[in-house]
Structure formats: structure tokens, C-alpha cells
Short mmCIF file of C-alpha atoms in Angstrom, two decimals:
data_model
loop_
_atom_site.label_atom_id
_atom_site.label_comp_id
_atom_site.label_asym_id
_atom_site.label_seq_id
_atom_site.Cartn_x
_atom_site.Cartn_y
_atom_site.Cartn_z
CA UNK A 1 0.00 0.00 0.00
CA UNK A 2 1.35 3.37 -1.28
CA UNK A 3 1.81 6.01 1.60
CA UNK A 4 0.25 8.88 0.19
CA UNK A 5 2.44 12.17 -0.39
CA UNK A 6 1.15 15.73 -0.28
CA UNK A 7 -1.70 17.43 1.80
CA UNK A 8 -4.57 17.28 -0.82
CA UNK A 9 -5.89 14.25 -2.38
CA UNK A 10 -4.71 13.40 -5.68
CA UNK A 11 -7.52 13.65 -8.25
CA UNK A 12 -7.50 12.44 -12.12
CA UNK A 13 -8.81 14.94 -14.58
CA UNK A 14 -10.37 14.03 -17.91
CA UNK A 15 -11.66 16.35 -20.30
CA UNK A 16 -14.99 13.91 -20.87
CA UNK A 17 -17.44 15.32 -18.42
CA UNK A 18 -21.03 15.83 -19.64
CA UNK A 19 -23.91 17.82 -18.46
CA UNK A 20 -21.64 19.74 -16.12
CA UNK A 21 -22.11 23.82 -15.59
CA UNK A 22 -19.80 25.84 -14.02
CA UNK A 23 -20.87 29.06 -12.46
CA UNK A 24 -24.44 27.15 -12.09
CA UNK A 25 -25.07 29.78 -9.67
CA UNK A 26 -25.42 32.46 -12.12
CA UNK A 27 -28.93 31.57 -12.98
CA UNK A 28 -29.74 33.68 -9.75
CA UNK A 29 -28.86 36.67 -11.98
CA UNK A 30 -30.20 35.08 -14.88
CA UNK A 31 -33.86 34.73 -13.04
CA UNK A 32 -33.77 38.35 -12.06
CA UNK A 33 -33.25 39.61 -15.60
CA UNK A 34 -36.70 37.35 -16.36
CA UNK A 35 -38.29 38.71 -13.48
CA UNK A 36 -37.67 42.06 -13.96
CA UNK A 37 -38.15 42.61 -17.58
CA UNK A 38 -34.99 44.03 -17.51
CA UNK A 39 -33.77 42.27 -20.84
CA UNK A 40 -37.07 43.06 -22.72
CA UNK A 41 -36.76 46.76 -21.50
CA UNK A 42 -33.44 47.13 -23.07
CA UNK A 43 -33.89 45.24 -26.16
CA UNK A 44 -37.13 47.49 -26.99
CA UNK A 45 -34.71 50.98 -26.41
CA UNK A 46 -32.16 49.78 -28.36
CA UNK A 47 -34.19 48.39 -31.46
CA UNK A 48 -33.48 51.21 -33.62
CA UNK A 49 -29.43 49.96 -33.48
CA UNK A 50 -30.18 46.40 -34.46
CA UNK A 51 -29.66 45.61 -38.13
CA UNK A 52 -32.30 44.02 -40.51
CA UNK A 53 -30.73 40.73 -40.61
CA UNK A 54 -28.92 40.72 -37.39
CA UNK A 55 -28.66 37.44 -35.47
CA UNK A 56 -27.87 38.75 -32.39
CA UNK A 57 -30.23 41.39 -30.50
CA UNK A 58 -28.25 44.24 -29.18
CA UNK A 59 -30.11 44.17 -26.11
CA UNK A 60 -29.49 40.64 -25.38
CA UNK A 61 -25.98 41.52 -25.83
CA UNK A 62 -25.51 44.56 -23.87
CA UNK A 63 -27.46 42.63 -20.60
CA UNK A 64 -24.96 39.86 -21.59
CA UNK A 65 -22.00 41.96 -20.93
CA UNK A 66 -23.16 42.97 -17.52
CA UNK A 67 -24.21 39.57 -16.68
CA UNK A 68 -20.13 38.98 -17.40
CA UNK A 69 -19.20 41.53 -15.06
CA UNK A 70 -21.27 40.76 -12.58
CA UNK A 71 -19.74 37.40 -12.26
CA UNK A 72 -16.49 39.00 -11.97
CA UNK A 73 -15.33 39.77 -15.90
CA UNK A 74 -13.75 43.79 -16.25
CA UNK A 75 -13.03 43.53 -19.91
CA UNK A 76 -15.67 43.06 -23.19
CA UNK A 77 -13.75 39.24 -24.03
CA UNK A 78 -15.01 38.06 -20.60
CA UNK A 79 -18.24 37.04 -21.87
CA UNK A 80 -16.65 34.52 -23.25
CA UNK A 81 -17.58 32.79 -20.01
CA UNK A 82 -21.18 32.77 -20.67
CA UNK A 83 -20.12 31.42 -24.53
CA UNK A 84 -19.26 28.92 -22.68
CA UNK A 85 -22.90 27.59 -21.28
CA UNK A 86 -25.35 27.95 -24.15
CA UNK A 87 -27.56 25.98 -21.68
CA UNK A 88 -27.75 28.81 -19.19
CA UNK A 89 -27.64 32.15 -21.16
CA UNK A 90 -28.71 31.05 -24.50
CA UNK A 91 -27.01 31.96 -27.74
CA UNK A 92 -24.00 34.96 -27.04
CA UNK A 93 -22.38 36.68 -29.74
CA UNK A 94 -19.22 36.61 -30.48
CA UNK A 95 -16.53 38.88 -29.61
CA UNK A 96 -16.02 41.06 -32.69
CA UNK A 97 -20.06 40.97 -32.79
CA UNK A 98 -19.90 42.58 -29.40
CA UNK A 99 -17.20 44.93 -30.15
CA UNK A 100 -19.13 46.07 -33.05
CA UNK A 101 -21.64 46.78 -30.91
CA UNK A 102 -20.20 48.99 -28.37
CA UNK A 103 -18.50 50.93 -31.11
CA UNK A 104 -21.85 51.57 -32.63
CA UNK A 105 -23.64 52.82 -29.18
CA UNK A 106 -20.57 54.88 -28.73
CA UNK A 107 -20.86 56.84 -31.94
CA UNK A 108 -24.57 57.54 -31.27
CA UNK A 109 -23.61 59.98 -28.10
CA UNK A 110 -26.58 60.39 -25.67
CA UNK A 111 -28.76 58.80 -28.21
CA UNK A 112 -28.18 55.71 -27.10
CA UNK A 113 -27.05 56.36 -23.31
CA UNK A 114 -30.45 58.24 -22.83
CA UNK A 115 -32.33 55.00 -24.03
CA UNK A 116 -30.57 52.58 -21.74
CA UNK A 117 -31.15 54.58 -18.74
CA UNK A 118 -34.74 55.39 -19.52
CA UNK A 119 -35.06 51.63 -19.59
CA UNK A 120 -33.33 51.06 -16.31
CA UNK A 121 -35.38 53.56 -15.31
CA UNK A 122 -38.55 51.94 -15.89
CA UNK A 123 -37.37 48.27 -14.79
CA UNK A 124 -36.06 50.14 -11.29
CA UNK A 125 -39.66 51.11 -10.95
CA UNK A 126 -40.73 47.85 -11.08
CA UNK A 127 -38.36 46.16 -8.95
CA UNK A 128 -39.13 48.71 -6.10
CA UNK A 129 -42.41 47.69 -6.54
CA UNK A 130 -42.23 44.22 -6.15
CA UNK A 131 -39.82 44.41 -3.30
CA UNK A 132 -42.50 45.83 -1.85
CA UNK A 133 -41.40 46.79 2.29
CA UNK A 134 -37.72 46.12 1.87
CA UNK A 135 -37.42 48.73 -1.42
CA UNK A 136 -35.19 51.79 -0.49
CA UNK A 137 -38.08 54.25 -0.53
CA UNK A 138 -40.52 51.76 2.00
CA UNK A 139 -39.32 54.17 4.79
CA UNK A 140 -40.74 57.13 2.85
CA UNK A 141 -37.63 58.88 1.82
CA UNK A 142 -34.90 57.77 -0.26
CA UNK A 143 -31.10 58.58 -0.10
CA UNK A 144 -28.74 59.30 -2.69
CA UNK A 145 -25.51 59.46 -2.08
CA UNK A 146 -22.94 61.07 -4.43
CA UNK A 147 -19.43 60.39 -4.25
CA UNK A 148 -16.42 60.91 -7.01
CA UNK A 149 -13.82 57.62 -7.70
CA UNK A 150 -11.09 57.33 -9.14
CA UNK A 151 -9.72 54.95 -11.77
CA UNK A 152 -6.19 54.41 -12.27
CA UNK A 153 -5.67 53.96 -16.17
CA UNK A 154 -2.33 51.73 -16.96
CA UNK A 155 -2.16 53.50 -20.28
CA UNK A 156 -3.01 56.94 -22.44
CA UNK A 157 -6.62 56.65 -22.72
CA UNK A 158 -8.40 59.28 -24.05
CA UNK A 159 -9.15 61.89 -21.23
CA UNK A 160 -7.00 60.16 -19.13
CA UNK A 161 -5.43 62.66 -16.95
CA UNK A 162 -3.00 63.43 -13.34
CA UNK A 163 -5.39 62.78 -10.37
CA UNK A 164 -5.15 64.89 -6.97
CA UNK A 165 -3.59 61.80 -5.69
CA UNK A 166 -1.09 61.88 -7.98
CA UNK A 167 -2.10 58.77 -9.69
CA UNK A 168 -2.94 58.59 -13.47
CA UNK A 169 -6.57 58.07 -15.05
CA UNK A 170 -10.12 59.02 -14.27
CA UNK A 171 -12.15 60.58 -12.10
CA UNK A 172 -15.98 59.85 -12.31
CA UNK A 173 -18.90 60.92 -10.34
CA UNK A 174 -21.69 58.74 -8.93
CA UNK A 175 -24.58 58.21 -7.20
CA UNK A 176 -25.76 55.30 -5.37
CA UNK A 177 -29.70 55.25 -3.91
CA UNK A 178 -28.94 53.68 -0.13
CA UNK A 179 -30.61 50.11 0.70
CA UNK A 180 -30.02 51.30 4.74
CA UNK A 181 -29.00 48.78 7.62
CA UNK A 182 -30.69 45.93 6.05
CA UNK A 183 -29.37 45.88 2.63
CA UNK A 184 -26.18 47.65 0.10
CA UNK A 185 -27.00 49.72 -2.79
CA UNK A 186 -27.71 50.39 -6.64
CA UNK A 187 -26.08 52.56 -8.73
CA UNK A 188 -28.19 56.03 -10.40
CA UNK A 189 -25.96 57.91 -11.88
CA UNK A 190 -22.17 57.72 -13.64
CA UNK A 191 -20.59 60.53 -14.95
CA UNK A 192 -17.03 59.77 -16.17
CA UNK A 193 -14.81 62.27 -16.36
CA UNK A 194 -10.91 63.44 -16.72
CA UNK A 195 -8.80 62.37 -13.71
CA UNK A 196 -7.78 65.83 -13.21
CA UNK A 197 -11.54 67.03 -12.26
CA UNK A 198 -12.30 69.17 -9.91
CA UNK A 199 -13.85 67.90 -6.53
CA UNK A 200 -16.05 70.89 -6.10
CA UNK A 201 -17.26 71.51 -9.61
CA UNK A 202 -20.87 72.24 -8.84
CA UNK A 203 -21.91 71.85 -12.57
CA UNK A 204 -20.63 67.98 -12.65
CA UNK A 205 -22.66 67.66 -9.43
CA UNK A 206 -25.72 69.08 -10.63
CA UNK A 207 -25.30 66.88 -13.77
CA UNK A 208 -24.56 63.72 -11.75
CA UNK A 209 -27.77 65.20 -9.50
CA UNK A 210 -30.00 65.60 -12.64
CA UNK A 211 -29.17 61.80 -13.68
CA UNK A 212 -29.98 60.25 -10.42
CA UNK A 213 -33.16 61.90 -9.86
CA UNK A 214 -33.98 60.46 -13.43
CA UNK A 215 -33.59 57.17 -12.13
CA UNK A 216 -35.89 57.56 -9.58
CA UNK A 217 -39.70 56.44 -9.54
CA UNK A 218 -41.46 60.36 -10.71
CA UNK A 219 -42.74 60.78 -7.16
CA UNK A 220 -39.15 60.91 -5.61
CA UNK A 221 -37.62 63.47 -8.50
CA UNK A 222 -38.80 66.36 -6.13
CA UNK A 223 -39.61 67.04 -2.77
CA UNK A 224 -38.01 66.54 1.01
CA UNK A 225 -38.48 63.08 0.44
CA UNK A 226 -35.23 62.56 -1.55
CA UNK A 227 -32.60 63.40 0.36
CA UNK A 228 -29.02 64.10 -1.51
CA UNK A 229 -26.25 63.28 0.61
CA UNK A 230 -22.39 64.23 -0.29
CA UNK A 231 -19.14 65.05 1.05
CA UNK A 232 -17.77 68.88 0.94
CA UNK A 233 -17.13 68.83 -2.76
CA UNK A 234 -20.96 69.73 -2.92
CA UNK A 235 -20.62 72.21 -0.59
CA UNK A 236 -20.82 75.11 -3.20
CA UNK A 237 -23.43 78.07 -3.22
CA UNK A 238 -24.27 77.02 -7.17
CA UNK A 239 -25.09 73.37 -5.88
CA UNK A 240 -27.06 73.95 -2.70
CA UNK A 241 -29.01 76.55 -4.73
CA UNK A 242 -29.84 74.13 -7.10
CA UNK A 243 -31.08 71.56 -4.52
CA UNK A 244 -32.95 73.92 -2.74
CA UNK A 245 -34.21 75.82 -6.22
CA UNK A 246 -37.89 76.37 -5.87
CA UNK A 247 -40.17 73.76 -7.46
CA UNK A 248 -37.43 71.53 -6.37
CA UNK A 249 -37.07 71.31 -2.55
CA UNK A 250 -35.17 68.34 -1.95
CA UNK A 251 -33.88 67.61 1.07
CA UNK A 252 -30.17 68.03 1.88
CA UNK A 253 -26.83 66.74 3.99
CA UNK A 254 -23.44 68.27 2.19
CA UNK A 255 -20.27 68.41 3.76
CA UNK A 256 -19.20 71.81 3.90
CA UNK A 257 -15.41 73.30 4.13
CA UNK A 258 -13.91 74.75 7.83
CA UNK A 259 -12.98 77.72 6.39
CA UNK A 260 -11.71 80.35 8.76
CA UNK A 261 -14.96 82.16 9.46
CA UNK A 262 -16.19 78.46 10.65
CA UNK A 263 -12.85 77.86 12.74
CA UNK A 264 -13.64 81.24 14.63
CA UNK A 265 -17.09 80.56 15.29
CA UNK A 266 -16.25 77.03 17.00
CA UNK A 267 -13.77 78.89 19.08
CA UNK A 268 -16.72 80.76 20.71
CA UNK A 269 -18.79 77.71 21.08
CA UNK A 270 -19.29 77.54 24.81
CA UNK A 271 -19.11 74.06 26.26
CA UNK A 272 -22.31 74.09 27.22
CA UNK A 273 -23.98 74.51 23.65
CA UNK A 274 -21.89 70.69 22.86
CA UNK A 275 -24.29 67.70 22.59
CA UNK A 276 -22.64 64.45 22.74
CA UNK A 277 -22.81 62.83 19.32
CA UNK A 278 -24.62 59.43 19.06
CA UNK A 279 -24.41 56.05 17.18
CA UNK A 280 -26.73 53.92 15.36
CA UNK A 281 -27.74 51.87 18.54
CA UNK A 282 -28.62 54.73 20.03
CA UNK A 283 -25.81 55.18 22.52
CA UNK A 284 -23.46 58.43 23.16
CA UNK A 285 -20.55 58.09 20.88
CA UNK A 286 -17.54 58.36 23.01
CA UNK A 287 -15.17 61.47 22.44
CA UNK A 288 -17.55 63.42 20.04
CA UNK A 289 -19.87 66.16 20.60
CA UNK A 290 -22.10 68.43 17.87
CA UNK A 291 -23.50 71.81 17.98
CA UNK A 292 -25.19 73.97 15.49
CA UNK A 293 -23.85 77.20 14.10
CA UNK A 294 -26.07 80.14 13.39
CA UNK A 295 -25.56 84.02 12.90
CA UNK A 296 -23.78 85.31 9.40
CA UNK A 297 -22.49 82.55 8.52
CA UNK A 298 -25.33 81.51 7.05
CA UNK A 299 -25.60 84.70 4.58
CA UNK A 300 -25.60 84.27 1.29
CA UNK A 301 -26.67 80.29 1.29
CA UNK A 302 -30.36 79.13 1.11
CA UNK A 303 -32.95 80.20 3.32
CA UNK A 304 -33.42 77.04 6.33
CA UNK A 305 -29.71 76.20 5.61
CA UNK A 306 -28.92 74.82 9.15
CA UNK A 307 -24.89 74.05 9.86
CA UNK A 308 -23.73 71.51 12.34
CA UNK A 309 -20.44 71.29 13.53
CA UNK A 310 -18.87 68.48 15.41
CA UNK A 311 -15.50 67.80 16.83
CA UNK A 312 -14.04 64.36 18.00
CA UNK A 313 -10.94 63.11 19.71
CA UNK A 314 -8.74 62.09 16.67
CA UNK A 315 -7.66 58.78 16.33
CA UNK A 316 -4.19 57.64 17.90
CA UNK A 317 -1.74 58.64 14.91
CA UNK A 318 -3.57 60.77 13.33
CA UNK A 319 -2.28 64.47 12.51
CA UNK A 320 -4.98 67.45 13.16
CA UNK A 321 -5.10 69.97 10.80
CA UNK A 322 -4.65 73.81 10.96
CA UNK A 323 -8.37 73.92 10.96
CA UNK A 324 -8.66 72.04 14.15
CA UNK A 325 -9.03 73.24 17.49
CA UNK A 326 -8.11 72.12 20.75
CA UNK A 327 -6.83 69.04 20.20
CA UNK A 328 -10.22 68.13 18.40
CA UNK A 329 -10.72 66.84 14.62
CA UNK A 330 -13.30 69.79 13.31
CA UNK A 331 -15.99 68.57 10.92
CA UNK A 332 -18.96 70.00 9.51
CA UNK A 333 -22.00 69.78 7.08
CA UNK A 334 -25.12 71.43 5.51
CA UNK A 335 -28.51 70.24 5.93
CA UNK A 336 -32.00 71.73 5.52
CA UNK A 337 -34.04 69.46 8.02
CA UNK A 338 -35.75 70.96 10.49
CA UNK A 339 -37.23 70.14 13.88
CA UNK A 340 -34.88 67.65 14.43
CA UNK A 341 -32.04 66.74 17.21
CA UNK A 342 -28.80 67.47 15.38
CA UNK A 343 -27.31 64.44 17.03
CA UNK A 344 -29.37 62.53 15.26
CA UNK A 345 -28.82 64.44 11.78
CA UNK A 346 -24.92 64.25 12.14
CA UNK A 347 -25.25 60.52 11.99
CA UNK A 348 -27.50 60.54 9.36
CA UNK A 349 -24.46 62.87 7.53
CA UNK A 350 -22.26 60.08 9.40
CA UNK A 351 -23.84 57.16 7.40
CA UNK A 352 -22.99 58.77 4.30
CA UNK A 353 -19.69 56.41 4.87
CA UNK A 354 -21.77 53.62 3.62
CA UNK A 355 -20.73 55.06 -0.36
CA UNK A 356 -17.74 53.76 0.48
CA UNK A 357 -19.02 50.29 0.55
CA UNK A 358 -20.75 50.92 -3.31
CA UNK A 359 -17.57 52.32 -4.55
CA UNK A 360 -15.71 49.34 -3.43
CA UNK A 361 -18.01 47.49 -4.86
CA UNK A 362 -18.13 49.08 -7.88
CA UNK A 363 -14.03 48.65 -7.86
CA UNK A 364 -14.70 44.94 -7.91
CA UNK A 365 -17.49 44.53 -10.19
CA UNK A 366 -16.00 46.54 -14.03
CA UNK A 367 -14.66 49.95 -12.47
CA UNK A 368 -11.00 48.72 -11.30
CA UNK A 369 -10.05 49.88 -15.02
CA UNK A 370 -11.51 51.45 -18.03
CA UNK A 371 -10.72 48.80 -20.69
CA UNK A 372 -11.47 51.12 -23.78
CA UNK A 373 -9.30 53.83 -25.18
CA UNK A 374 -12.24 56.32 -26.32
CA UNK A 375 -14.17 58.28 -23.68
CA UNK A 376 -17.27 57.76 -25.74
CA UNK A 377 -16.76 53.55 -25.29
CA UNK A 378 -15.83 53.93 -21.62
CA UNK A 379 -19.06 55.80 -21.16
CA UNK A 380 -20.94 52.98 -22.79
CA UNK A 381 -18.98 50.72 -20.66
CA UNK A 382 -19.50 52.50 -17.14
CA UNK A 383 -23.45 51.95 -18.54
CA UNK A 384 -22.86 48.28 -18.39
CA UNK A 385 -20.90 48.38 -14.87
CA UNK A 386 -24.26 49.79 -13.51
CA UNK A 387 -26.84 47.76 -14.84
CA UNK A 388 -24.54 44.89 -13.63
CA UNK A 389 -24.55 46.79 -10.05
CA UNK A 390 -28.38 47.19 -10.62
CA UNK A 391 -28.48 42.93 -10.74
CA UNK A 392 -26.40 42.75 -7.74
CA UNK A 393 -28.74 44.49 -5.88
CA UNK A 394 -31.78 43.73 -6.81
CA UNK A 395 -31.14 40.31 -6.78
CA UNK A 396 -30.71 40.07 -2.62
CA UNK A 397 -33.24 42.93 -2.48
CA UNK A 398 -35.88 40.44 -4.25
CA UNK A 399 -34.31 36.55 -2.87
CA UNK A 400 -32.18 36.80 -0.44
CA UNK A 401 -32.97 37.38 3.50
CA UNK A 402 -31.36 38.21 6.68
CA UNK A 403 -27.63 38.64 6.60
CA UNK A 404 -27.36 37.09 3.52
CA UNK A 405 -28.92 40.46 1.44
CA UNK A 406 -25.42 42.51 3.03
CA UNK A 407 -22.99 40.44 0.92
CA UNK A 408 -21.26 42.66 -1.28
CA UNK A 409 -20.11 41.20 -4.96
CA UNK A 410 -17.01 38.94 -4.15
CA UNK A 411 -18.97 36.95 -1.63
CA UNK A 412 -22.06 36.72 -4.21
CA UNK A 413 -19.77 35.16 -6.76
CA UNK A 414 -17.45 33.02 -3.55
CA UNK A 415 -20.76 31.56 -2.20
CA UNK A 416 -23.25 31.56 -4.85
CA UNK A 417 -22.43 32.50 -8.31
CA UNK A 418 -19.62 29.79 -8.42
CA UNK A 419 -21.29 26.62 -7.62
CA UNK A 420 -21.48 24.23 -9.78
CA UNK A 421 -24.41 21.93 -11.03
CA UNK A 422 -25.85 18.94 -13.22
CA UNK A 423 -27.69 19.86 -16.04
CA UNK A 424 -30.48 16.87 -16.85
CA UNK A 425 -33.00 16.87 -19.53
CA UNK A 426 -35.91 15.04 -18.80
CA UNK A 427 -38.81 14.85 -21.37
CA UNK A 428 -39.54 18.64 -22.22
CA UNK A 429 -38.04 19.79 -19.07
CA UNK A 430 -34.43 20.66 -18.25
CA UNK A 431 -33.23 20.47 -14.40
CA UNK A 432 -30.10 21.44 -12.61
CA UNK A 433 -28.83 19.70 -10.14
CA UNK A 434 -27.00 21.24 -7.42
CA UNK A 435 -24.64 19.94 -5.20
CA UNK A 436 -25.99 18.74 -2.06
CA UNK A 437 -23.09 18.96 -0.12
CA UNK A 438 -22.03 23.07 -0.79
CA UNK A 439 -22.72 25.05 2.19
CA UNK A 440 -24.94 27.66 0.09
CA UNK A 441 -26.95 25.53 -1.90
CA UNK A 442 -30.39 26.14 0.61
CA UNK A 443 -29.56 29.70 0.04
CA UNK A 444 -29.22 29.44 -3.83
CA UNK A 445 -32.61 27.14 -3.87
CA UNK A 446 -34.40 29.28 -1.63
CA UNK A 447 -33.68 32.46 -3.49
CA UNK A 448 -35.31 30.80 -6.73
CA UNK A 449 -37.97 29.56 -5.11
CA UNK A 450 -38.87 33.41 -3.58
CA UNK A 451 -38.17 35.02 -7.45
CA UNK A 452 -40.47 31.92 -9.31
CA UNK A 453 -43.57 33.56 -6.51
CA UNK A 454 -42.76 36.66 -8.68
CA UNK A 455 -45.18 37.62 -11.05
CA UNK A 456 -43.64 37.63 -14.51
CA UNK A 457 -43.11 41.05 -16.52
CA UNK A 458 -46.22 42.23 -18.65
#
């Protein structure tokens, strides 16, 4: 008897295996492209782009692409892997079909990119709708947050440009509609731009404003029930103006600049005007205290402009700035709410951390690199890295439960996406077969079971 070497056991491979899909998990995303219409939406947009005796719908092969990246591909070639199962995704086109394709929605200009967001547009409707209590607006208000990212570029792509932190690339803008505590996020607005953008360019932030409202179900494109949520490069008079514009009224929470005015009135604060800050369970967050600033400061911004200040012990190693005081990290932001505790509207500022999370990831789902050289293709692409977002979110939103609806994209595709399955075709039915033993398979059964109680689109 052989004494066996090694710490793995040693397994023969043969390239005979039949019936066998990889990534069987993917039909998760595949279901809630059925579900939601989504693929119909988009191949009725982009009809007037499909040629007379095209085989392959452009549509199809746009939601095809960001099927790709949602499983993990950042490049136009990686849909190669669903080329590889006909059996799951049905006929895909080929790859100089589907370069073809992107060059031809790039020449259009906002033709085309105004089609395919009107028809996420419409589809986001309808997902919110059948979520039902656990869609983003259930609470009565939805959040958008905007935040800018930047993408390194590893060569001289067109509007590639020096970043502020003195990288090389691009610099887009986006918004991302907040799930809350119980869920992540879907992306409502992208607009790419050079790396060396501004960070307080109130124009690109209206813009980036203008396309997330447009995303939004019509009864959320005005009124204090949107809220728009963003660090201090929206803290410009030509942006809060906007927001605030009349007709408009949304609701507000900007970071805002200590500028020296700001440091001097914080100064004068008397101790007794503090009021410990708070966190999400409620309890006093140690070593941070808020208070609200008033007087003419608040000349020249929008009438009920309310500005709340709050310093906190820094963390140990961390340098303080010149516009610091007493030892204290100085913060502050812009909000328009009234009649509330400003404790509890710095952590709803606070929260605004949770972009973060999107923009990570977005990093890990297309936007690591921009793998076009045009801006106009890179646009189309950053289209294709949302609506693939759009699937990873409404997918937990609509299957998932519990803790399960918080993983982000690399533990989708580690737990889910990647398990593998036996395809058997029995009279007119085909079945896959999961395997019994992989920790996530109840979760992966249950989900379809929840999106087949869906009603199907039209």
C-alpha cells in the first residue's frame, strides 16, 4: 500500500465530463433579468441599433455583458464565459459581434445612453415595486448618495489625466440610492470624467444630480423626500441653490469646508452649547460632541440652511489639521431638516460612509479599469458596470434574506455564483442539479424559489 504524499488528495482529470455547468449559480442573476423585464426593456430601447438581418439582439448583448461583469469579468472578451454555457444564457455573440456593438452605441452619443437609462429607469420602478417593504423608498424617503472615484488607467486613454492623488486616469462621479442597515445599494448615476476634475465643480454635481433623480420612480424626483447626501465637494453656493431651487425642494446633507470664518465661530462655542454625538444603537458616541452654528455665517446660502459642527478626539496617529481646534478633529455639514435633534442628523451625515461600501463594490465589479481607449466607449462601458450593479442588488433585495442580502459582490460570486451543477434533460423539461453537499446551496434554492412567486413582466 502506497503512503500517500502531499496534503490534498490526488484527483484524475479528464476532459470527458457531460452535463456539467460551471458558475451554475449564475442563474440567480439570470432569473432576475426574467423577473424584472430588464432584458425586454433594453432590447425594446435599443431596437433602432439592431440591423435588418442581425442574429444577435443588441439588447441581449448589452445585458450579456453585464451579466459577465457581474460574475467577476472587467473587460468586453469576458463574456466569453457565458459562450461557454449555451444551456444557461442562451445563444452569445461573439466577440467582434460585441465589439461592433459597443463601437456603434458609442458613436450615437446620448442617443443611445439616454435609451438605456430610460429603460433602467422603468425596470427600477418595477423592482421597487415588487420588493414591496424592503425597497429603499418603504421608509418614505430615499437617499442618494454622491461620491467621485477614481480609476487608475495603466495607459493613455483618451481623457485620461494626473489625479489629486497623484495617480494617473479618471475621475468619475456617482450616485448610489442607499438600501439602509438591512441591505447595500444600486447605482443612479455615472458621470465619467478626466482624472484631473475638480472635486467641487458644482456643474458635474448638478449633472450627476440631474441623472440620479432620473432614475428615480417620478414621485421621488422632487420634494423633502429625496434626500441628496455628499461630502464637501458639494458644498458650493451654485449646488445647494440648485437643490434647494424652488419647485425643487429636496432635502439636503453636504459636507461643507472649515474655512476660517467656521474655525472662529467654534472657538466661541461655549461648552455648554456641545451635545454628545450618538451612534446607530442609540448610545453616546464616546469622544464626540455636535453643535449647530447660526448668525452670518449663514448669509448668502439658502434660506433654512442649518450648519452643524462636530469635533471628536482624533484617532491615535492621526495628525490634526490647521483647521482644528483644541486638540479636536473639526468637521462639519449642511442640511435643511428641520425640527430635528442634530445628534441625530450628524449621523444621518455620518452614514454617508456607507458610499464607500458601493464604490468598493463598484471597484470589484468593471470599475478597477476602463478597458477602452475612447471616452465615448468607456461611457458605454461604465453603462454596463451599472446595470450589472443594478443585478447585484436587486437580486438580494428580491431573494435573499437576513444577513445574507449585506454580501457585497465577491462573496455573491465566492458563495453563490460559483457553484457548480448537473444539467439533466428530462422529457420537455431541463433540471439542474446542485450539489448537495455546498454550504450555500439552501440559500441558492431558496432564493429561486422566492423570485419563481414573482409575477412575470407584462
Amino acid at each position: 500500500m502506497k503512503k500517500p504524499t502531499g496534503s490534498y488528495p490526488h484527483v484524475r482529470v479528464q476532459e470527458d465530463g457531460r452535463a456539467v455547468v460551471s458558475q451554475a449559480g449564475s442563474v440567480l442573476l439570470v432569473e432576475t433579468v426574467r423577473k424584472t423585464g430588464l432584458d425586454q426593456a433594453i432590447s425594446a430601447v435599443l431596437a433602432p441599433w439592431r440591423k435588418p438581418r442581425a442574429v444577435h439582439d443588441p439588447g441581449k448583448m448589452l445585458v450579456d455583458l453585464a451579466l459577465a461583469v457581474a460574475l467577476g469579468g472587467d473587460c468586453l472578451a469576458d463574456i466569453a464565459l457565458l459562450r461557454s454555457e449555451p444551456a444557461v444564457f442562451g445563444p452569445v455573440a461573439s466577440d467582434p459581434t460585441v465589439s461592433r456593438l459597443i463601437d456603434t452605441l458609442a458613436a450615437s452619443g446620448e442617443k443611445a445612453l439616454t435609451a438605456i437609462r430610460a429603460a433602467r429607469s422603468e425596470v427600477r420602478k418595477q423592482v421597487w415595486e415588487l420588493a414591496d417593504d424592503q425597497a429603499p423608498d418603504a421608509g418614505g424617503q430615499v437617499i442618494v448618495d454622491l461620491d467621485g472615484v477614481l480609476v487608475v488607467a495603466h495607459s493613455d486613454k483618451q481623457d485620461a489625466a494626473p489625479t489629486w492623488k497623484k495617480t494617473y486616469g479618471h475621475h468619475p462621479l456617482m450616485g448610489f440610492v442607499d438600501h439602509g442597515p438591512g441591505g447595500t445599494g444600486e447605482p443612479v448615476a455615472a458621470l465619467l470624467r478626466p482624472g484631473n476634475a475638480g472635486s467641487n465643480t458644482a456643474a458635474d454635481h448638478i449633472t450627476a444630480a440631474r441623472l440620479a433623480l432620473a432614475q428615480l420612480p417620478k414621485k421621488h424626483r422632487r420634494g423633502r423626500r429625496t434626500l441628496i447626501r455628499c461630502d464637501s465637494g458639494g458644498g458650493t453656493h451654485e449646488f445647494m441653490a440648485w437643490l434647494a431651487q424652488r419647485g425643487r425642494w429636496l432635502s439636503y446633507s453636504v459636507g461643507m469646508m472649515i474655512t476660517a470664518a467656521v474655525h472662529q465661530h467654534v472657538l466661541k462655542i461655549p461648552a455648554s452649547a456641545w451635545t454628545p454625538a450618538v451612534e446607530t444603537s442609540g448610545e453616546v458616541r464616546d469622544g464626540a460632541w455636535v453643535a449647530e452654528l447660526t448668525g452670518d455665517l449663514l448669509d448668502g446660502w439658502p434660506k433654512g440652511m442649518r450648519l452643524i459642527v462636530r469635533k471628536e478626539r482624533p484617532h491615535p496617529g492621526a495628525q490634526l489639521r490647521i483647521t482644528d481646534a483644541d486638540g479636536m478633529r473639526i468637521t462639519c455639514f449642511a442640511t435643511n431638516t428641520p425640527d430635528r435633534p442634530i445628534a441625530e442628523l450628524e449621523l444621518r451625515h455620518r452614514l454617508r460612509a456607507r458610499a464607500e461600501d458601493r464604490i468598493r463594490a463598484a471597484r470589484s465589479t468593471g470599475l478597477r479599469n476602463l478597458p477602452l481607449h475612447d471616452t465615448a466607449q468607456n461611457t458605454v462601458w461604465l453603462e454596463i458596470v451599472q446595470i450589472a450593479l443594478d443585478l447585484l442588488a436587486w437580486m438580494p433585495m428580491l431573494a435573499l434574506t437576513g444577513r445574507t442580502r449585506l454580501w457585497e459582490p465577491r462573496r455573491l460570486r465566492f458563495r453563490l455564483f460559483s457553484a457548480a451543477g448537473q444539467l439533466v434533460t428530462t422529457g420537455r423539461r431541463r433540471i439542474l442539479r446542485l450539489a448537495h453537499h455546498w454550504p450555500w446551496t439552501h440559500e441558492i434554492t431558496g432564493a429561486l424559489e422566492r423570485l419563481a412567486l414573482l409575477p412575470d413582466p407584462g
